[in-house]
CSV table of N, CA and C in Angstrom, one decimal:
chain,number,residue,atom,x,y,z
A,1,MET,N,-18.8,-56.5,-43.8
A,1,MET,CA,-18.9,-56.9,-45.1
A,1,MET,C,-18.0,-56.1,-46.2
A,2,GLY,N,-16.9,-57.0,-46.6
A,2,GLY,CA,-16.0,-56.9,-47.3
A,2,GLY,C,-16.2,-55.4,-48.9
A,3,HIS,N,-14.3,-55.3,-48.6
A,3,HIS,CA,-14.6,-54.3,-50.2
A,3,HIS,C,-15.3,-54.3,-50.9
A,4,THR,N,-15.5,-55.3,-51.5
A,4,THR,CA,-16.1,-55.3,-52.9
A,4,THR,C,-17.2,-55.6,-53.0
A,5,GLU,N,-18.0,-55.8,-51.7
A,5,GLU,CA,-19.2,-55.9,-51.2
A,5,GLU,C,-19.7,-54.2,-51.2
A,6,PHE,N,-19.1,-53.2,-50.7
A,6,PHE,CA,-19.2,-52.5,-49.9
A,6,PHE,C,-19.5,-51.6,-51.6
A,7,TRP,N,-18.4,-51.6,-52.3
A,7,TRP,CA,-18.8,-50.9,-53.2
A,7,TRP,C,-19.8,-51.5,-54.1
A,8,LEU,N,-19.7,-52.9,-54.6
A,8,LEU,CA,-21.4,-53.2,-55.0
A,8,LEU,C,-22.2,-52.7,-54.6
A,9,ALA,N,-22.8,-52.9,-53.2
A,9,ALA,CA,-24.1,-52.1,-52.8
A,9,ALA,C,-23.7,-50.2,-52.9
A,10,ILE,N,-22.8,-50.3,-52.9
A,10,ILE,CA,-22.8,-48.5,-53.6
A,10,ILE,C,-23.2,-47.8,-54.8
A,11,LEU,N,-23.1,-49.0,-55.5
A,11,LEU,CA,-23.2,-48.8,-57.8
A,11,LEU,C,-24.8,-49.5,-57.6
A,12,VAL,N,-25.1,-50.6,-56.8
A,12,VAL,CA,-26.5,-50.4,-56.4
A,12,VAL,C,-27.3,-49.6,-56.0
A,13,MET,N,-27.2,-49.3,-54.7
A,13,MET,CA,-27.8,-47.9,-54.1
A,13,MET,C,-27.8,-46.2,-55.8
A,14,ALA,N,-26.9,-46.4,-56.4
A,14,ALA,CA,-26.4,-45.5,-56.9
A,14,ALA,C,-27.3,-45.9,-58.3
A,15,VAL,N,-27.2,-47.2,-59.3
A,15,VAL,CA,-28.7,-47.1,-60.3
A,15,VAL,C,-29.8,-47.1,-59.8
A,16,VAL,N,-30.4,-47.7,-58.1
A,16,VAL,CA,-32.0,-47.8,-57.8
A,16,VAL,C,-32.5,-46.5,-57.9
A,17,THR,N,-31.5,-45.5,-57.2
A,17,THR,CA,-31.8,-44.0,-57.1
A,17,THR,C,-31.9,-43.6,-57.9
A,18,TRP,N,-30.9,-44.0,-59.2
A,18,TRP,CA,-30.8,-42.8,-60.7
A,18,TRP,C,-32.4,-43.2,-61.3
A,19,LEU,N,-33.0,-45.6,-61.3
A,19,LEU,CA,-34.4,-45.4,-62.2
A,19,LEU,C,-35.4,-44.7,-61.1
A,20,THR,N,-35.0,-44.8,-60.4
A,20,THR,CA,-37.2,-43.5,-59.5
A,20,THR,C,-36.5,-41.7,-60.1
A,21,ARG,N,-34.9,-42.1,-60.5
A,21,ARG,CA,-35.2,-40.6,-61.2
A,21,ARG,C,-35.9,-39.9,-62.3
A,22,ALA,N,-34.9,-41.3,-63.2
A,22,ALA,CA,-35.1,-41.1,-64.9
A,22,ALA,C,-35.2,-41.6,-65.6
A,23,LEU,N,-36.7,-43.0,-64.3
A,23,LEU,CA,-37.3,-43.7,-65.0
A,23,LEU,C,-38.7,-42.6,-65.4
A,24,PRO,N,-39.1,-42.2,-64.9
A,24,PRO,CA,-39.9,-41.5,-65.1
A,24,PRO,C,-40.6,-40.5,-66.4
A,25,PHE,N,-39.6,-40.1,-66.9
A,25,PHE,CA,-38.8,-39.0,-66.9
A,25,PHE,C,-39.0,-39.7,-68.4
A,26,LEU,N,-38.3,-40.8,-69.1
A,26,LEU,CA,-38.0,-41.5,-70.0
A,26,LEU,C,-39.1,-42.4,-70.1
A,27,LEU,N,-39.7,-42.8,-69.3
A,27,LEU,CA,-41.6,-43.1,-69.7
A,27,LEU,C,-41.7,-42.2,-70.2
A,28,MET,N,-42.2,-40.5,-70.3
A,28,MET,CA,-43.0,-39.5,-70.5
A,28,MET,C,-42.5,-39.6,-71.5
A,29,ARG,N,-41.2,-39.9,-72.6
A,29,ARG,CA,-41.5,-39.1,-73.6
A,29,ARG,C,-41.8,-40.5,-73.8
A,30,LYS,N,-41.7,-41.4,-74.1
A,30,LYS,CA,-41.7,-42.7,-75.3
A,30,LYS,C,-43.6,-43.2,-75.0
A,31,SER,N,-43.7,-42.2,-74.3
A,31,SER,CA,-45.8,-43.3,-73.7
A,31,SER,C,-47.0,-42.5,-73.3
A,32,ASN,N,-47.6,-42.6,-74.5
A,32,ASN,CA,-48.8,-41.5,-73.8
A,32,ASN,C,-49.3,-42.2,-72.9
A,33,ALA,N,-48.8,-43.0,-73.2
A,33,ALA,CA,-50.1,-44.4,-71.2
A,33,ALA,C,-49.6,-43.5,-69.6
A,34,PHE,N,-48.1,-43.1,-70.0
A,34,PHE,CA,-47.9,-41.6,-68.4
A,34,PHE,C,-48.5,-41.2,-68.0
A,35,GLY,N,-49.2,-40.6,-68.2
A,35,GLY,CA,-50.2,-39.5,-68.4
A,35,GLY,C,-51.5,-39.8,-67.2
A,36,ARG,N,-51.4,-42.2,-67.6
A,36,ARG,CA,-52.2,-42.3,-66.5
A,36,ARG,C,-51.5,-42.3,-65.8
A,37,LEU,N,-50.7,-43.0,-65.3
A,37,LEU,CA,-50.0,-42.8,-64.1
A,37,LEU,C,-49.3,-41.6,-63.2
A,38,THR,N,-49.7,-40.6,-63.5
A,38,THR,CA,-49.3,-39.8,-63.0
A,38,THR,C,-50.8,-39.3,-61.6
A,39,SER,N,-51.7,-40.2,-62.2
A,39,SER,CA,-53.2,-39.5,-61.4
A,39,SER,C,-53.5,-40.5,-60.9
A,40,GLY,N,-54.6,-40.4,-59.4
A,40,GLY,CA,-55.1,-42.2,-59.1
A,40,GLY,C,-54.3,-42.5,-58.4
A,41,ARG,N,-54.2,-44.3,-57.9
A,41,ARG,CA,-53.5,-44.4,-57.0
A,41,ARG,C,-52.0,-44.6,-57.4
A,42,PHE,N,-51.3,-43.6,-58.6
A,42,PHE,CA,-49.4,-44.5,-58.3
A,42,PHE,C,-48.8,-43.0,-58.2
A,43,VAL,N,-50.2,-42.2,-58.0
A,43,VAL,CA,-49.0,-41.1,-57.7
A,43,VAL,C,-48.2,-41.5,-56.3
A,44,ILE,N,-49.2,-42.1,-55.7
A,44,ILE,CA,-48.2,-42.5,-54.4
A,44,ILE,C,-46.8,-43.3,-54.2
A,45,LEU,N,-46.7,-43.2,-56.1
A,45,LEU,CA,-45.4,-44.4,-56.1
A,45,LEU,C,-43.8,-43.7,-55.6
A,46,GLY,N,-43.9,-42.9,-56.3
A,46,GLY,CA,-43.1,-41.9,-55.8
A,46,GLY,C,-42.2,-42.0,-54.2
A,47,PRO,N,-42.8,-40.7,-53.6
A,47,PRO,CA,-43.1,-41.3,-51.6
A,47,PRO,C,-43.0,-42.5,-51.3
A,48,ALA,N,-43.4,-43.4,-51.1
A,48,ALA,CA,-43.5,-44.9,-51.1
A,48,ALA,C,-42.3,-45.6,-51.5
A,49,LEU,N,-41.4,-45.1,-52.9
A,49,LEU,CA,-40.5,-45.4,-53.2
A,49,LEU,C,-39.5,-45.6,-52.1
A,50,LEU,N,-39.4,-44.0,-52.0
A,50,LEU,CA,-38.2,-43.4,-50.4
A,50,LEU,C,-38.8,-44.1,-49.1
A,51,VAL,N,-40.0,-44.6,-49.2
A,51,VAL,CA,-40.2,-45.0,-47.8
A,51,VAL,C,-39.6,-45.6,-47.9
A,52,CYS,N,-39.2,-47.1,-49.0
A,52,CYS,CA,-39.4,-48.6,-48.4
A,52,CYS,C,-37.6,-48.1,-48.5
A,53,MET,N,-37.5,-47.3,-49.2
A,53,MET,CA,-36.0,-47.8,-49.2
A,53,MET,C,-35.4,-46.9,-48.2
A,54,THR,N,-36.2,-46.3,-47.3
A,54,THR,CA,-35.2,-45.7,-46.1
A,54,THR,C,-35.1,-46.6,-45.1
A,55,VAL,N,-36.6,-47.8,-45.2
A,55,VAL,CA,-37.1,-49.2,-44.2
A,55,VAL,C,-36.1,-49.6,-44.4
A,56,VAL,N,-35.8,-49.4,-45.3
A,56,VAL,CA,-34.7,-51.3,-45.6
A,56,VAL,C,-33.3,-50.5,-44.9
A,57,VAL,N,-32.7,-49.2,-44.3
A,57,VAL,CA,-31.0,-49.1,-44.8
A,57,VAL,C,-31.6,-48.9,-43.4
A,58,VAL,N,-33.0,-48.2,-42.6
A,58,VAL,CA,-32.4,-48.0,-41.1
A,58,VAL,C,-32.8,-49.0,-40.5
A,59,TYR,N,-33.5,-50.1,-41.0
A,59,TYR,CA,-34.1,-51.6,-40.5
A,59,TYR,C,-32.5,-51.8,-40.6
A,60,SER,N,-31.7,-52.6,-41.3
A,60,SER,CA,-30.9,-53.3,-42.0
A,60,SER,C,-29.4,-52.6,-40.9
A,61,ASP,N,-29.4,-51.4,-40.3
A,61,ASP,CA,-28.7,-50.9,-39.7
A,61,ASP,C,-29.3,-51.0,-37.8
A,62,LEU,N,-30.3,-50.5,-37.5
A,62,LEU,CA,-30.6,-50.7,-36.0
A,62,LEU,C,-30.2,-52.4,-35.7
A,63,ARG,N,-30.7,-53.6,-36.7
A,63,ARG,CA,-31.0,-54.5,-36.3
A,63,ARG,C,-28.7,-55.2,-36.0
A,64,GLU,N,-28.3,-54.1,-36.4
A,64,GLU,CA,-26.8,-54.3,-36.2
A,64,GLU,C,-26.4,-53.7,-35.7
A,65,ALA,N,-27.0,-52.3,-34.7
A,65,ALA,CA,-26.6,-51.2,-33.2
A,65,ALA,C,-26.3,-51.9,-33.0
A,66,SER,N,-25.4,-51.7,-31.6
A,66,SER,CA,-24.3,-52.1,-30.6
A,66,SER,C,-24.6,-50.4,-29.8
A,67,GLY,N,-25.3,-50.7,-28.7
A,67,GLY,CA,-25.7,-49.3,-27.4
A,67,GLY,C,-26.0,-48.2,-28.2
A,68,LEU,N,-26.0,-47.7,-27.6
A,68,LEU,CA,-27.8,-46.4,-27.6
A,68,LEU,C,-26.8,-45.4,-28.3
A,69,VAL,N,-26.1,-45.3,-28.7
A,69,VAL,CA,-26.2,-44.2,-29.9
A,69,VAL,C,-26.2,-44.1,-31.2
A,70,PRO,N,-26.3,-45.0,-32.2
A,70,PRO,CA,-26.4,-44.9,-33.3
A,70,PRO,C,-27.7,-45.3,-33.6
A,71,VAL,N,-28.5,-45.5,-32.2
A,71,VAL,CA,-29.5,-45.9,-32.1
A,71,VAL,C,-31.0,-44.3,-32.4
A,72,LEU,N,-29.7,-43.6,-31.2
A,72,LEU,CA,-30.8,-42.3,-31.2
A,72,LEU,C,-30.0,-41.6,-32.0
A,73,THR,N,-28.9,-42.1,-32.7
A,73,THR,CA,-28.9,-41.2,-34.3
A,73,THR,C,-29.8,-41.2,-35.4
A,74,TYR,N,-30.4,-42.2,-36.1
A,74,TYR,CA,-30.4,-42.4,-36.4
A,74,TYR,C,-32.6,-42.0,-35.8
A,75,CYS,N,-32.3,-42.2,-35.1
A,75,CYS,CA,-34.2,-41.9,-34.3
A,75,CYS,C,-33.6,-40.0,-34.6
A,76,CYS,N,-32.9,-39.7,-34.1
A,76,CYS,CA,-33.1,-38.0,-34.5
A,76,CYS,C,-33.2,-37.4,-36.1
A,77,GLY,N,-32.3,-38.1,-36.3
A,77,GLY,CA,-32.7,-38.2,-37.7
A,77,GLY,C,-34.0,-38.5,-38.8
A,78,LEU,N,-35.0,-39.1,-38.0
A,78,LEU,CA,-36.2,-39.6,-39.4
A,78,LEU,C,-36.7,-38.7,-37.4
A,79,ALA,N,-37.2,-38.4,-36.8
A,79,ALA,CA,-37.3,-37.2,-36.5
A,79,ALA,C,-37.5,-35.6,-37.2
A,80,ALA,N,-36.2,-35.6,-37.3
A,80,ALA,CA,-36.4,-34.0,-38.4
A,80,ALA,C,-37.1,-34.4,-39.4
A,81,ALA,N,-37.0,-35.4,-40.5
A,81,ALA,CA,-37.7,-36.2,-41.5
A,81,ALA,C,-38.9,-35.6,-41.5
A,82,GLY,N,-38.9,-36.7,-40.2
A,82,GLY,CA,-40.4,-36.2,-40.1
A,82,GLY,C,-41.6,-35.2,-40.3
A,83,VAL,N,-40.3,-33.9,-38.7
A,83,VAL,CA,-41.4,-33.3,-39.4
A,83,VAL,C,-41.4,-31.7,-40.0
A,84,CYS,N,-40.0,-32.2,-40.7
A,84,CYS,CA,-40.2,-31.5,-42.2
A,84,CYS,C,-41.2,-31.8,-42.7
A,85,VAL,N,-41.2,-33.2,-43.1
A,85,VAL,CA,-42.3,-33.7,-44.0
A,85,VAL,C,-43.3,-32.3,-43.3
A,86,LYS,N,-43.7,-33.1,-41.9
A,86,LYS,CA,-45.3,-32.6,-42.0
A,86,LYS,C,-45.3,-31.0,-42.1
A,87,LEU,N,-44.7,-29.7,-42.0
A,87,LEU,CA,-44.6,-29.0,-42.5
A,87,LEU,C,-43.5,-28.3,-43.1
A,88,THR,N,-43.9,-28.7,-44.6
A,88,THR,CA,-43.6,-28.6,-45.7
A,88,THR,C,-44.4,-29.1,-46.7
A,89,ARG,N,-44.6,-30.6,-46.1
A,89,ARG,CA,-44.8,-31.4,-47.0
A,89,ARG,C,-44.1,-31.9,-48.2
A,90,ASN,N,-42.8,-31.4,-48.4
A,90,ASN,CA,-41.7,-32.1,-49.7
A,90,ASN,C,-40.9,-32.7,-49.0
A,91,ALA,N,-40.4,-33.4,-49.8
A,91,ALA,CA,-39.7,-35.1,-49.6
A,91,ALA,C,-38.7,-34.4,-49.4
A,92,GLY,N,-38.6,-33.8,-51.1
A,92,GLY,CA,-36.6,-33.4,-50.6
A,92,GLY,C,-35.4,-32.6,-49.5
A,93,PHE,N,-37.2,-31.9,-49.2
A,93,PHE,CA,-36.3,-31.4,-47.4
A,93,PHE,C,-36.4,-32.2,-46.9
A,94,ALA,N,-37.1,-32.6,-46.7
A,94,ALA,CA,-36.6,-33.8,-45.4
A,94,ALA,C,-36.3,-34.7,-45.4
A,95,VAL,N,-36.0,-35.2,-46.8
A,95,VAL,CA,-34.4,-35.5,-47.0
A,95,VAL,C,-33.7,-35.2,-46.8
A,96,LEU,N,-33.0,-33.7,-46.7
A,96,LEU,CA,-31.8,-32.5,-46.3
A,96,LEU,C,-32.5,-32.6,-44.8
A,97,ALA,N,-33.7,-32.1,-44.0
A,97,ALA,CA,-33.5,-32.5,-42.9
A,97,ALA,C,-32.5,-33.8,-42.0
A,98,GLY,N,-33.6,-34.6,-42.8
A,98,GLY,CA,-33.2,-36.1,-41.9
A,98,GLY,C,-31.6,-36.1,-41.3
A,99,MET,N,-31.3,-35.5,-43.5
A,99,MET,CA,-29.9,-36.1,-43.1
A,99,MET,C,-29.0,-35.5,-41.8
A,100,ALA,N,-29.4,-34.1,-41.8
A,100,ALA,CA,-28.6,-32.7,-41.1
A,100,ALA,C,-28.9,-33.0,-39.7
A,101,GLY,N,-30.3,-34.0,-39.2
A,101,GLY,CA,-30.8,-34.1,-38.3
A,101,GLY,C,-29.4,-35.3,-37.5
A,102,TYR,N,-29.9,-36.5,-38.3
A,102,TYR,CA,-28.5,-37.9,-39.0
A,102,TYR,C,-26.9,-37.1,-38.0
A,103,ALA,N,-26.9,-35.8,-38.8
A,103,ALA,CA,-25.1,-35.1,-39.0
A,103,ALA,C,-25.3,-34.5,-37.4
A,104,LEU,N,-25.9,-33.7,-36.9
A,104,LEU,CA,-25.7,-33.0,-36.0
A,104,LEU,C,-25.8,-33.7,-35.0
A,105,THR,N,-26.9,-35.1,-34.7
A,105,THR,CA,-26.8,-35.9,-33.1
A,105,THR,C,-25.9,-36.7,-33.9
A,106,ALA,N,-24.9,-37.6,-34.7
A,106,ALA,CA,-23.7,-38.1,-33.8
A,106,ALA,C,-21.8,-37.3,-34.1
A,107,MET,N,-22.7,-35.9,-34.1
A,107,MET,CA,-21.5,-34.9,-33.5
A,107,MET,C,-21.5,-34.4,-32.7
A,108,LEU,N,-22.7,-34.5,-31.9
A,108,LEU,CA,-22.7,-34.3,-30.9
A,108,LEU,C,-23.3,-35.3,-29.7
A,109,LEU,N,-23.2,-35.9,-30.0
A,109,LEU,CA,-23.0,-37.8,-28.8
A,109,LEU,C,-21.7,-38.1,-28.7
A,110,PRO,N,-21.1,-38.9,-28.3
A,110,PRO,CA,-20.4,-39.4,-27.8
A,110,PRO,C,-20.0,-40.5,-28.0
A,111,ALA,N,-18.4,-40.6,-29.4
A,111,ALA,CA,-18.9,-42.1,-30.2
A,111,ALA,C,-18.8,-43.2,-29.3
């Protein structure tokens, strides 16, 4: 991946992340129909978007991984996130726990 593609990928991820956070608030102000989206089938939409983005990022990196260390770091990060979401039922804490698990494993395992 070249320098331009790297920054383009960062920009796209930033825009997508911002849209997943800001769009519900923007829609809520403009329409009363948004109330219908917060119940029923659409309640799962927020966590589903987080899972989809995680799967895309992890799968693409694991597909190109060479060796056991990158695989173990991702597995430890995913395990930490999974345990945290099971215990706290909070997606934000799970993301932080996953990042911490990944970082700790990356620091402890030899490169």
